[in-house]
Short mmCIF file of C-alpha atoms (C1' of nucleotides) in Angstrom, two decimals:
data_model
loop_
_atom_site.label_atom_id
_atom_site.label_comp_id
_atom_site.label_asym_id
_atom_site.label_seq_id
_atom_site.Cartn_x
_atom_site.Cartn_y
_atom_site.Cartn_z
CA MET A 1 -3.23 -10.69 0.49
CA ILE A 2 -1.75 -14.05 -0.04
CA ASP A 3 0.01 -14.83 -3.30
CA SER A 4 -2.70 -16.17 -5.60
CA LYS A 5 -0.14 -18.38 -7.33
CA LEU A 6 -0.10 -20.53 -4.23
CA LEU A 7 -3.57 -21.70 -5.20
CA GLU A 8 -2.16 -23.34 -8.29
CA THR A 9 1.31 -24.36 -7.27
CA ASN A 10 0.93 -25.20 -3.62
CA PHE A 11 -2.70 -25.61 -2.87
CA ASP A 12 -2.59 -28.40 -0.32
CA ASP A 13 0.10 -26.80 1.81
CA THR A 14 -1.62 -23.45 1.68
CA LEU A 15 -4.91 -24.87 2.80
CA GLN A 16 -3.29 -26.87 5.53
CA ASN A 17 -1.41 -23.85 6.79
CA LEU A 18 -4.50 -21.70 6.83
CA ARG A 19 -6.29 -24.41 8.73
CA ARG A 20 -3.78 -23.94 11.47
CA ARG A 21 -5.70 -20.73 12.14
CA ASP A 22 -9.10 -22.23 11.77
CA PRO A 23 -9.71 -25.95 11.18
CA ASN A 24 -12.77 -25.18 9.08
CA PHE A 25 -10.99 -22.97 6.66
CA ASP A 26 -12.26 -23.39 3.11
CA LEU A 27 -10.35 -22.44 0.01
CA SER A 28 -12.47 -24.22 -2.54
CA LEU A 29 -14.15 -21.06 -3.83
CA LEU A 30 -10.82 -19.35 -4.24
CA ARG A 31 -9.45 -22.29 -6.12
CA SER A 32 -12.36 -22.71 -8.47
CA LEU A 33 -12.37 -18.99 -9.22
CA SER A 34 -8.70 -19.13 -9.96
CA PHE A 35 -9.18 -21.94 -12.48
CA GLU A 36 -12.24 -20.33 -13.95
CA ARG A 37 -10.26 -17.21 -14.51
CA LYS A 38 -7.50 -19.01 -16.25
CA ALA A 39 -9.85 -20.76 -18.63
CA LEU A 40 -11.59 -17.50 -19.51
CA VAL A 41 -8.29 -15.78 -20.19
CA GLY A 42 -7.39 -18.46 -22.70
CA VAL A 43 -10.64 -18.20 -24.61
CA LEU A 44 -10.65 -14.44 -24.61
CA GLN A 45 -7.10 -14.15 -25.84
CA GLU A 46 -7.84 -16.43 -28.75
CA LEU A 47 -10.75 -14.25 -29.80
CA GLN A 48 -8.70 -11.10 -29.50
CA GLU A 49 -5.90 -12.55 -31.50
CA LYS A 50 -8.27 -13.44 -34.31
CA ARG A 51 -9.77 -9.99 -34.23
CA ASN A 52 -6.40 -8.31 -34.33
CA ARG A 53 -5.30 -10.37 -37.26
CA ILE A 54 -8.26 -9.35 -39.37
CA ASN A 55 -8.07 -5.77 -38.30
CA LYS A 56 -4.50 -5.45 -39.47
CA GLY A 57 -5.63 -5.70 -43.08
CA MET A 58 -8.30 -3.04 -42.73
CA ARG A 59 -6.31 0.11 -43.04
CA GLY A 60 -5.25 0.00 -46.64
CA ALA A 61 -8.26 -2.04 -47.69
CA SER A 62 -10.72 -0.89 -50.31
CA PRO A 63 -14.21 0.15 -49.19
CA ASP A 64 -15.53 -3.08 -50.64
CA GLU A 65 -13.19 -5.19 -48.62
CA ILE A 66 -13.96 -3.29 -45.50
CA SER A 67 -17.66 -3.67 -45.81
CA ALA A 68 -17.16 -7.34 -46.56
CA LYS A 69 -15.29 -7.90 -43.31
CA ARG A 70 -17.38 -5.60 -41.24
CA ASP A 71 -19.95 -8.09 -40.09
CA GLU A 72 -17.42 -10.68 -39.19
CA MET A 73 -15.47 -8.14 -37.17
CA LYS A 74 -18.51 -6.93 -35.44
CA ALA A 75 -19.48 -10.42 -34.41
CA LEU A 76 -15.98 -11.13 -33.12
CA SER A 77 -15.95 -7.89 -31.25
CA MET A 78 -19.24 -8.61 -29.55
CA GLU A 79 -18.13 -12.04 -28.56
CA ALA A 80 -14.87 -10.75 -27.13
CA LYS A 81 -16.68 -8.09 -25.17
CA ALA A 82 -19.01 -10.62 -23.64
CA LYS A 83 -16.05 -12.75 -22.57
CA GLU A 84 -14.30 -9.73 -21.18
CA GLU A 85 -17.30 -8.97 -19.07
CA GLU A 86 -17.39 -12.51 -17.83
CA LEU A 87 -13.70 -12.43 -17.04
CA ARG A 88 -13.96 -9.20 -15.15
CA HIS A 89 -16.76 -10.58 -13.09
CA THR A 90 -14.69 -13.61 -12.19
CA GLU A 91 -11.65 -11.53 -11.41
CA ASN A 92 -13.63 -9.29 -9.12
CA ARG A 93 -14.93 -12.25 -7.23
CA LEU A 94 -11.45 -13.70 -7.00
CA HIS A 95 -10.08 -10.41 -5.74
CA ASP A 96 -12.81 -10.09 -3.11
CA ALA A 97 -12.19 -13.62 -1.97
CA LEU A 98 -8.48 -12.93 -1.70
CA LEU A 99 -9.10 -9.80 0.34
CA ALA A 100 -11.17 -11.85 2.73
CA THR A 101 -8.42 -14.45 3.15
CA PRO A 102 -6.09 -14.00 6.12
CA ASN A 103 -2.34 -14.28 6.04
CA ILE A 104 -0.71 -17.68 6.34
CA PRO A 105 0.97 -18.27 9.71
CA ARG A 106 4.64 -19.08 9.58
CA GLU A 107 5.67 -22.67 10.26
CA CYS A 108 7.31 -21.62 13.51
CA VAL A 109 4.11 -20.16 14.98
CA PRO A 110 2.82 -22.40 17.77
CA GLN A 111 -0.41 -24.21 17.07
CA GLY A 112 -3.33 -23.11 19.20
CA VAL A 113 -6.93 -22.04 19.40
CA ASP A 114 -6.96 -18.90 21.48
CA GLU A 115 -5.09 -16.72 23.92
CA SER A 116 -4.61 -19.55 26.36
CA ASP A 117 -2.36 -21.36 23.88
CA ASN A 118 0.05 -18.46 23.50
CA VAL A 119 3.58 -19.28 24.53
CA GLU A 120 5.55 -17.30 27.07
CA VAL A 121 8.94 -16.49 25.61
CA LYS A 122 10.51 -14.39 28.31
CA LYS A 123 9.66 -12.86 31.62
CA VAL A 124 11.21 -9.61 32.78
CA GLY A 125 10.97 -8.78 36.47
CA GLU A 126 8.60 -10.37 38.98
CA PRO A 127 4.95 -9.47 39.50
CA THR A 128 4.71 -6.56 41.91
CA THR A 129 3.62 -7.47 45.42
CA PHE A 130 2.32 -5.19 48.15
CA ASP A 131 2.11 -5.46 51.89
CA PHE A 132 -1.08 -3.44 51.82
CA VAL A 133 -4.32 -3.67 49.89
CA ALA A 134 -3.53 -2.43 46.42
CA LYS A 135 -5.93 -0.21 44.54
CA ASP A 136 -6.71 -0.22 40.86
CA HIS A 137 -5.88 2.70 38.58
CA VAL A 138 -9.44 4.03 38.63
CA GLU A 139 -9.43 4.37 42.35
CA LEU A 140 -5.92 5.76 42.42
CA GLY A 141 -6.53 8.12 39.53
CA GLU A 142 -9.75 9.48 40.90
CA SER A 143 -8.54 9.87 44.46
CA LEU A 144 -5.40 11.68 43.28
CA GLY A 145 -7.39 13.83 40.91
CA LEU A 146 -5.66 12.52 37.79
CA LEU A 147 -8.55 10.88 35.97
CA ASP A 148 -12.18 11.85 35.56
CA PHE A 149 -14.34 9.15 34.05
CA GLU A 150 -17.68 10.47 35.17
CA ARG A 151 -17.46 13.78 33.43
CA ALA A 152 -16.06 12.12 30.32
CA ALA A 153 -19.13 9.90 30.30
CA LYS A 154 -21.31 12.94 30.62
CA VAL A 155 -19.66 14.60 27.65
CA SER A 156 -18.84 11.69 25.35
CA GLY A 157 -20.26 8.49 26.78
CA SER A 158 -18.58 5.43 28.16
CA ARG A 159 -15.02 4.45 27.29
CA PHE A 160 -13.71 8.00 27.40
CA VAL A 161 -11.71 9.81 30.02
CA PHE A 162 -10.51 13.24 30.98
CA LEU A 163 -6.91 13.30 32.09
CA LYS A 164 -6.38 16.25 34.31
CA GLY A 165 -3.63 18.14 36.03
CA VAL A 166 -0.71 15.93 36.94
CA GLY A 167 -2.49 13.02 35.27
CA ALA A 168 -2.46 14.86 31.94
CA ARG A 169 1.14 15.78 32.52
CA LEU A 170 2.17 12.25 33.38
CA ASN A 171 0.50 11.02 30.21
CA ARG A 172 2.43 13.60 28.22
CA ALA A 173 5.65 12.66 29.99
CA ILE A 174 5.19 9.01 29.11
CA ALA A 175 4.55 9.82 25.47
CA ASN A 176 7.47 12.21 25.28
CA TYR A 177 9.83 9.73 26.84
CA MET A 178 8.89 7.11 24.30
CA ILE A 179 9.10 9.53 21.39
CA ASP A 180 12.58 10.57 22.44
CA PHE A 181 13.52 6.95 22.92
CA HIS A 182 12.74 6.01 19.33
CA ALA A 183 14.13 9.22 17.93
CA LYS A 184 17.45 8.51 19.68
CA GLU A 185 17.53 5.14 17.96
CA GLY A 186 17.45 6.99 14.69
CA ASP A 187 13.94 6.13 13.51
CA LEU A 188 12.13 8.72 11.45
CA GLU A 189 9.19 10.32 13.20
CA LEU A 190 5.95 10.77 11.30
CA ASN A 191 2.96 12.69 12.51
CA PRO A 192 0.31 11.09 10.34
CA PRO A 193 -3.21 11.98 9.24
CA LEU A 194 -5.76 10.53 11.63
CA LEU A 195 -8.41 10.25 8.93
CA VAL A 196 -7.77 7.91 6.04
CA ARG A 197 -9.43 6.69 2.89
CA GLY A 198 -10.90 3.24 2.71
CA SER A 199 -8.12 2.25 0.34
CA ALA A 200 -5.53 2.81 3.06
CA ALA A 201 -7.50 0.70 5.51
CA GLU A 202 -7.73 -2.00 2.86
CA GLY A 203 -4.00 -1.85 2.31
CA VAL A 204 -3.21 -3.09 5.80
CA GLY A 205 -6.07 -5.57 5.97
CA GLN A 206 -8.38 -3.54 8.16
CA LEU A 207 -10.98 -3.46 5.40
CA PRO A 208 -13.14 -5.04 4.17
CA LYS A 209 -13.43 -7.45 7.09
CA PHE A 210 -13.17 -5.19 10.10
CA GLU A 211 -15.14 -2.14 9.19
CA GLU A 212 -17.15 -2.47 12.40
CA GLY A 213 -14.05 -1.73 14.42
CA MET A 214 -13.56 1.71 12.96
CA PHE A 215 -15.26 5.05 13.32
CA LYS A 216 -16.50 6.37 10.03
CA THR A 217 -16.83 9.99 9.12
CA ARG A 218 -18.85 11.51 6.39
CA ARG A 219 -18.37 14.69 4.43
CA GLY A 220 -20.81 15.01 1.61
CA ASP A 221 -20.36 11.86 -0.40
CA ASP A 222 -16.85 11.32 0.86
CA GLN A 223 -16.14 8.84 3.58
CA LEU A 224 -13.07 8.75 5.72
CA TYR A 225 -12.15 6.49 8.61
CA LEU A 226 -10.61 7.47 11.91
CA ILE A 227 -7.46 5.42 12.25
CA PRO A 228 -7.56 2.52 14.73
CA THR A 229 -3.74 2.67 14.79
CA ALA A 230 -1.02 4.72 13.13
CA GLU A 231 -0.09 1.53 11.31
CA VAL A 232 -2.76 2.42 8.77
CA PRO A 233 -1.44 5.76 7.51
CA VAL A 234 2.23 4.97 8.07
CA THR A 235 2.29 1.60 6.33
CA ASN A 236 0.45 3.20 3.43
CA TYR A 237 3.03 5.94 3.28
CA TYR A 238 4.74 3.99 0.51
CA ALA A 239 1.61 2.49 -1.07
CA ASN A 240 1.97 1.99 -4.82
CA GLU A 241 5.68 2.72 -4.70
CA ILE A 242 8.85 0.86 -5.50
CA LEU A 243 11.75 1.29 -3.06
CA GLU A 244 15.39 0.55 -3.79
CA GLU A 245 16.82 -2.31 -1.78
CA SER A 246 19.66 -0.07 -0.65
CA SER A 247 17.19 2.12 1.24
CA LEU A 248 15.96 -0.80 3.37
CA PRO A 249 15.28 -1.42 6.12
CA MET A 250 13.31 1.74 6.86
CA ARG A 251 12.24 2.51 10.38
CA PHE A 252 9.46 4.91 11.25
CA PHE A 253 7.56 5.72 14.37
CA ALA A 254 4.45 7.77 14.90
CA TYR A 255 2.73 9.14 17.94
CA SER A 256 -0.97 9.36 17.36
CA GLN A 257 -4.43 9.16 18.72
CA CYS A 258 -6.21 5.93 17.84
CA PHE A 259 -9.93 5.36 17.60
CA ARG A 260 -11.72 2.08 17.97
CA SER A 261 -15.42 1.50 18.13
CA GLU A 262 -14.94 -1.61 20.28
CA ALA A 263 -18.01 -3.09 18.66
CA GLY A 264 -18.41 -6.58 19.98
CA SER A 265 -16.49 -6.00 23.17
CA ALA A 266 -19.46 -4.96 25.27
CA GLY A 267 -18.80 -5.91 28.85
CA ARG A 268 -15.06 -6.32 28.43
CA ASP A 269 -12.84 -3.99 30.40
CA THR A 270 -15.67 -1.59 30.96
CA ARG A 271 -13.99 -0.08 33.95
CA GLY A 272 -11.09 2.30 33.59
CA MET A 273 -8.67 3.14 30.88
CA ILE A 274 -7.80 -0.30 29.57
CA ARG A 275 -10.18 -0.24 26.64
CA GLN A 276 -11.15 3.20 25.41
CA HIS A 277 -12.68 4.47 22.21
CA GLN A 278 -9.82 6.91 21.95
CA PHE A 279 -6.27 6.30 23.07
CA GLU A 280 -2.72 7.30 22.32
CA LYS A 281 -0.04 5.06 21.01
CA ILE A 282 3.46 5.27 19.68
CA GLU A 283 3.69 2.90 16.77
CA MET A 284 6.81 1.56 15.10
CA VAL A 285 6.46 0.74 11.41
CA ARG A 286 9.13 -0.89 9.30
CA PHE A 287 9.77 -1.79 5.70
CA ALA A 288 12.30 -4.51 5.08
CA THR A 289 13.52 -7.15 2.68
CA PRO A 290 12.54 -10.73 3.50
CA ASP A 291 16.10 -11.31 4.75
CA GLN A 292 16.00 -8.38 7.12
CA ALA A 293 12.52 -8.93 8.46
CA ASP A 294 13.19 -11.24 11.38
CA ALA A 295 15.91 -9.03 12.79
CA GLU A 296 13.63 -6.02 12.50
CA HIS A 297 10.89 -7.92 14.25
CA GLN A 298 13.15 -8.87 17.12
CA ASN A 299 14.42 -5.33 17.33
CA MET A 300 10.92 -3.98 17.84
CA VAL A 301 10.22 -6.48 20.59
CA ASP A 302 13.45 -5.46 22.30
CA ARG A 303 12.57 -1.81 22.06
CA ALA A 304 9.19 -2.30 23.64
CA SER A 305 10.70 -4.42 26.40
CA ARG A 306 13.43 -1.87 27.12
CA ILE A 307 10.89 0.90 27.48
CA LEU A 308 8.90 -1.17 29.94
CA SER A 309 12.08 -1.88 31.88
CA ASP A 310 12.91 1.81 31.88
CA PHE A 311 9.56 2.40 33.54
CA GLU A 312 10.36 -0.37 36.03
CA LEU A 313 7.37 -2.39 34.96
CA PRO A 314 7.32 -6.19 35.24
CA HIS A 315 6.30 -7.72 31.97
CA ARG A 316 6.55 -10.75 29.78
CA ILE A 317 6.81 -11.52 26.11
CA VAL A 318 4.48 -14.07 24.60
CA GLU A 319 4.32 -15.48 21.13
CA LEU A 320 0.81 -15.65 19.77
CA CYS A 321 -0.48 -19.01 18.66
CA THR A 322 -2.06 -19.57 15.27
CA GLY A 323 -5.57 -19.09 16.57
CA ASP A 324 -4.83 -15.76 18.23
CA LEU A 325 -2.86 -14.27 15.36
CA SER A 326 -4.46 -11.22 13.81
CA PHE A 327 -5.85 -11.35 10.29
CA SER A 328 -2.91 -9.87 8.39
CA ALA A 329 -0.10 -11.11 10.59
CA GLU A 330 2.24 -13.95 9.86
CA ARG A 331 3.87 -14.01 13.26
CA CYS A 332 3.38 -11.88 16.35
CA PHE A 333 4.83 -11.24 19.80
CA ASP A 334 2.79 -9.49 22.43
CA LEU A 335 4.31 -7.68 25.37
CA GLU A 336 2.18 -7.93 28.45
CA VAL A 337 2.59 -5.76 31.49
CA TRP A 338 1.73 -6.84 34.99
CA LEU A 339 -1.43 -5.27 36.34
CA PRO A 340 -1.77 -5.81 40.11
CA SER A 341 -5.46 -4.97 40.17
CA GLN A 342 -6.21 -7.76 37.74
CA ASN A 343 -3.51 -10.02 39.11
CA THR A 344 -2.47 -10.80 35.57
CA TYR A 345 -0.45 -9.67 32.58
CA ARG A 346 -2.23 -7.47 30.03
CA GLU A 347 -1.24 -6.64 26.49
CA ILE A 348 0.56 -3.35 26.14
CA SER A 349 2.34 -3.89 22.85
CA SER A 350 1.92 -6.12 19.86
CA CYS A 351 4.77 -6.59 17.40
CA SER A 352 3.88 -8.29 14.15
CA THR A 353 5.46 -9.19 10.89
CA PHE A 354 3.17 -9.36 7.92
CA GLY A 355 5.47 -10.93 5.37
CA SER A 356 4.45 -9.69 1.96
CA TYR A 357 0.75 -9.81 2.82
CA GLN A 358 0.19 -6.12 3.41
CA ALA A 359 2.74 -5.11 0.80
CA ARG A 360 0.81 -7.04 -1.79
CA ARG A 361 -2.44 -5.35 -0.82
CA ALA A 362 -0.93 -1.87 -0.62
CA LYS A 363 1.34 -2.51 -3.61
CA ILE A 364 4.60 -1.66 -1.89
CA ARG A 365 7.55 -3.22 -3.64
CA PHE A 366 11.29 -3.08 -3.61
CA ARG A 367 13.79 -3.55 -6.37
CA PRO A 368 16.54 -5.94 -5.29
CA ALA A 369 20.04 -4.71 -5.98
CA ALA A 370 21.48 -6.36 -9.07
CA ALA A 371 23.89 -9.17 -8.37
CA PRO A 372 27.52 -7.97 -8.64
CA GLY A 373 28.19 -9.73 -11.95
CA SER A 374 24.74 -9.24 -13.40
CA LYS A 375 23.84 -6.44 -15.78
CA LYS A 376 20.15 -7.00 -15.70
CA LYS A 377 17.67 -4.77 -14.01
CA THR A 378 16.04 -6.77 -11.26
CA LYS A 379 12.35 -7.39 -10.93
CA ALA A 380 10.45 -5.49 -8.28
CA GLN A 381 8.85 -7.69 -5.63
CA PRO A 382 6.70 -7.14 -2.57
CA LEU A 383 8.70 -6.17 0.49
CA VAL A 384 7.97 -7.06 4.11
CA THR A 385 6.06 -4.75 6.42
CA LEU A 386 6.21 -4.90 10.19
CA ASN A 387 4.86 -2.90 13.03
CA GLY A 388 4.70 -2.86 16.78
CA SER A 389 3.50 -0.64 19.56
CA GLY A 390 6.15 1.12 21.47
CA LEU A 391 3.96 1.52 23.50
CA ALA A 392 0.30 2.14 24.13
CA VAL A 393 0.38 5.29 26.27
CA GLY A 394 -2.86 4.88 28.23
CA ARG A 395 -2.11 1.35 29.32
CA THR A 396 1.38 2.44 30.32
CA LEU A 397 -0.16 5.10 32.50
CA VAL A 398 -2.39 2.49 34.08
CA ALA A 399 0.55 0.18 34.69
CA ILE A 400 2.62 2.91 36.28
CA LEU A 401 -0.16 3.96 38.61
CA GLU A 402 -0.88 0.44 39.71
CA ASN A 403 2.65 -0.91 39.98
CA HIS A 404 4.20 2.14 41.58
CA GLN A 405 1.50 2.90 44.12
CA GLN A 406 2.52 3.30 47.75
CA ALA A 407 0.77 2.33 50.94
CA ASP A 408 -0.41 5.91 51.45
CA GLY A 409 -2.04 6.03 48.03
CA SER A 410 0.69 8.09 46.42
CA ILE A 411 2.52 7.16 43.23
CA GLN A 412 6.26 6.87 42.84
CA ILE A 413 7.23 8.29 39.44
CA PRO A 414 9.80 6.14 37.60
CA ARG A 415 13.20 7.79 37.58
CA VAL A 416 13.39 8.19 33.79
CA LEU A 417 10.14 10.11 33.75
CA GLN A 418 11.03 12.59 36.45
CA PRO A 419 12.86 14.97 34.11
CA TYR A 420 9.71 15.01 32.00
CA MET A 421 7.71 15.90 35.11
CA GLY A 422 9.74 18.92 36.05
CA GLY A 423 11.69 16.87 38.56
CA GLN A 424 8.63 15.63 40.40
CA SER A 425 9.21 12.20 41.94
CA VAL A 426 5.95 11.46 43.71
CA ILE A 427 2.30 12.10 43.00
CA GLU A 428 0.50 12.73 46.26
CA LYS A 429 -2.97 13.61 47.19
CA THR A 430 -3.48 17.32 47.35
CA SER A 431 -6.08 18.67 49.73
CA ASP A 432 -8.98 19.84 47.65
"C1'" G B 1 -19.15 26.53 0.14
"C1'" G B 2 -18.26 28.79 -5.25
"C1'" A B 3 -15.29 28.53 -10.14
"C1'" G B 4 -11.96 26.15 -13.22
"C1'" A B 5 -7.87 22.89 -14.99
"C1'" C B 6 -5.72 18.27 -15.39
"C1'" G B 7 -4.89 12.62 -15.05
"C1'" U B 8 0.23 9.03 -20.75
"C1'" G B 9 6.26 4.78 -19.02
"C1'" G B 10 10.99 5.84 -12.73
"C1'" C B 11 10.26 11.36 -13.52
"C1'" A B 12 9.21 15.37 -17.09
"C1'" G B 13 6.47 15.77 -21.42
"C1'" A B 14 4.46 14.84 -26.98
"C1'" G B 15 0.75 12.32 -29.27
"C1'" C B 16 -4.43 14.11 -37.28
"C1'" G B 17 -9.54 7.61 -34.79
"C1'" G B 18 -5.80 2.89 -38.07
"C1'" U B 19 2.03 -0.45 -38.64
"C1'" U B 20 1.80 3.96 -31.30
"C1'" G B 21 3.55 -0.10 -26.23
"C1'" A B 22 3.52 4.75 -27.33
"C1'" A B 23 7.98 10.67 -29.93
"C1'" U B 24 11.40 13.65 -27.06
"C1'" G B 25 14.24 14.98 -22.64
"C1'" C B 26 16.15 13.54 -17.83
"C1'" A B 27 17.33 9.58 -14.83
"C1'" U B 28 18.98 4.07 -15.18
"C1'" C B 29 21.94 0.02 -17.27
"C1'" G B 30 25.51 -1.85 -20.98
"C1'" G B 31 29.32 -0.68 -24.84
"C1'" U B 32 32.99 2.55 -27.54
"C1'" C B 33 36.61 6.18 -26.30
"C1'" U B 34 40.00 7.15 -21.69
"C1'" U B 35 45.57 5.33 -17.40
"C1'" G B 36 40.80 6.01 -14.57
"C1'" A B 37 36.61 9.20 -14.50
"C1'" A B 38 33.67 13.04 -16.85
"C1'" A B 39 31.97 14.48 -21.62
"C1'" A B 40 30.63 12.61 -26.34
"C1'" C B 41 28.83 8.75 -29.33
"C1'" C B 42 26.36 3.81 -29.97
"C1'" G B 43 22.95 0.52 -27.77
"C1'" A B 44 19.46 -1.68 -23.99
"C1'" A B 45 15.47 -1.02 -21.04
"C1'" G B 46 7.69 -0.91 -18.85
"C1'" U B 47 3.96 -4.00 -16.08
"C1'" A B 48 0.66 -8.07 -15.66
"C1'" C B 49 -1.21 -12.38 -17.57
"C1'" C B 50 -1.67 -16.83 -21.07
"C1'" U B 51 1.33 -20.48 -23.59
"C1'" U B 52 6.28 -23.32 -24.21
"C1'" C B 53 11.04 -28.07 -21.06
"C1'" A B 54 13.38 -24.06 -23.46
"C1'" C B 55 14.30 -20.38 -27.55
"C1'" G B 56 10.06 -18.08 -28.31
"C1'" G B 57 4.91 -16.86 -29.31
"C1'" G B 58 0.45 -14.33 -27.74
"C1'" U B 59 -3.09 -10.97 -25.02
"C1'" A B 60 -4.09 -6.82 -22.19
"C1'" C B 61 -2.64 -2.24 -19.98
"C1'" C B 62 -1.84 5.57 -21.75
"C1'" C B 63 -6.56 6.81 -13.75
"C1'" A B 64 -11.23 3.33 -13.56
"C1'" G B 65 -15.91 1.80 -15.73
"C1'" G B 66 -19.33 2.31 -19.75
"C1'" G B 67 -20.51 4.14 -24.87
"C1'" U B 68 -19.64 5.45 -30.30
"C1'" U B 69 -16.65 2.67 -34.26
"C1'" C B 70 -14.71 -2.53 -38.55
"C1'" G B 71 -10.84 -0.10 -35.36
"C1'" A B 72 -10.04 4.41 -29.43
"C1'" A B 73 -4.32 6.89 -25.59
"C1'" U B 74 -6.99 9.90 -29.27
"C1'" C B 75 -14.40 11.17 -29.66
"C1'" C B 76 -18.80 10.92 -25.83
"C1'" C B 77 -20.80 9.85 -20.72
"C1'" U B 78 -20.01 8.41 -15.51
"C1'" G B 79 -16.92 7.63 -11.36
"C1'" C B 80 -12.31 8.25 -8.77
"C1'" G B 81 -8.04 11.13 -7.99
"C1'" U B 82 -4.90 15.53 -8.21
"C1'" C B 83 -4.03 20.72 -8.77
"C1'" U B 84 -5.27 26.13 -9.07
"C1'" C B 85 -8.26 30.51 -7.84
"C1'" C B 86 -12.13 32.79 -4.69
"C1'" U B 87 -14.72 32.25 0.11
"C1'" C B 88 -14.24 30.45 5.12
"C1'" C B 89 -11.10 28.72 9.01
"C1'" A B 90 -6.84 26.65 13.47
#
RNA sequence: GGAGACGUGGCAGAGCGGUUGAAUGCAUCGGUCUUGAAAACCGAAGUACCUUCACGGGUACCCAGGGUUCGAAUCCCUGCGUCUCCUCCA
């Protein structure tokens, strides 16, 4: 969540900056609650102080004295309790309002309304061209016997797929290549829980606003959510903890299944593997000091781009505009891969920095190293969390099929993946 | 699924209902001693919020919420969380 102090010290700027996301943004409730809270605190503390003062004399007092003061104390106590109740109510409302407030975009984020205002930063490779009529991945996958959408629909409904045979193997090869890639860079691999408490989802900003996007499970009275991304469990790995500055930055990656209900996206990408209820992703998650954050961010973008280049996939990097920025993010770069069937670039990775927004929600702090001369213990402060896909496995599979298809309907396997495919270099139609 | 135990400071671990924000140990940071270090000794040290230009002052916090009481870390209820045993299971 945003720093509530901004409401007092820097209200106009804060509002203006949030309006870069949405011109109709309204902070008036938040502000009035913040002032209301402050006033209540003052009144309550005065009452408590009075009560404490009287109470101090009670211990050694004679029974007469005690009974004399009793009524007064009782009245004070009641009054204080009523104020406490009032204060708690206000604080709860303030907290809820803060949870519903998105992160503030950085000054450098380009102004814009939606996707069309995103800014291309870099283009790697040229869109693939063919001297034959190119097929899409559904056609390729089905004709080569790699993908089975129909039977998946029979078993689980729409937006699911069976990968089979070489298709399953190729998927595994892609994932393994990426896992090894990050491991070689020295990041720590985590294999996280796929079911998380609501508190974890709240920590990254997924709850309370985006509950519709997640699958919920029930077990008795307990409720757990299927993770929409490994960001949720991995970022919360350090929830409620204080890290030493010397241990930062920390780099993790996790390979996991992800589950999204795709509520509200009816009709979008209904065909094929682009938008599934269940997909695999390798996610990079980082914890950094504010000074380190930008370099970490750039590093994740580079990683994702290098992997795409390794797979010989044309892609581009775009910076999201204020209107397209996700709820918790402060700045974000998307990597988009070229998809011949759609004749356009499609998102395959999203690398975001969250500033202290998530860290404040999940209560992840770091203790700055003491200045060389200083003897004082430093004050813990929220750190910076970042994450980025490196990459979405299913969409990578799609991109490889479509970009590396041959005139005869076969698929050329990128060189780096061949070792992961037992040396296989081409996927051809088998007579069946 | 059945039975039970427990939630106190960075960690471990005390705490007759009233000078307990909280003993003690470890860890941390200063100092003394030492050529330097270790050891020993002395000392400092929680978090949030309100108030003050500042020094400072104040309030709350012993998982959370409610109750009993003039007064609760301490008693009572509820919730949440953790652990152990049995059962089942990849």
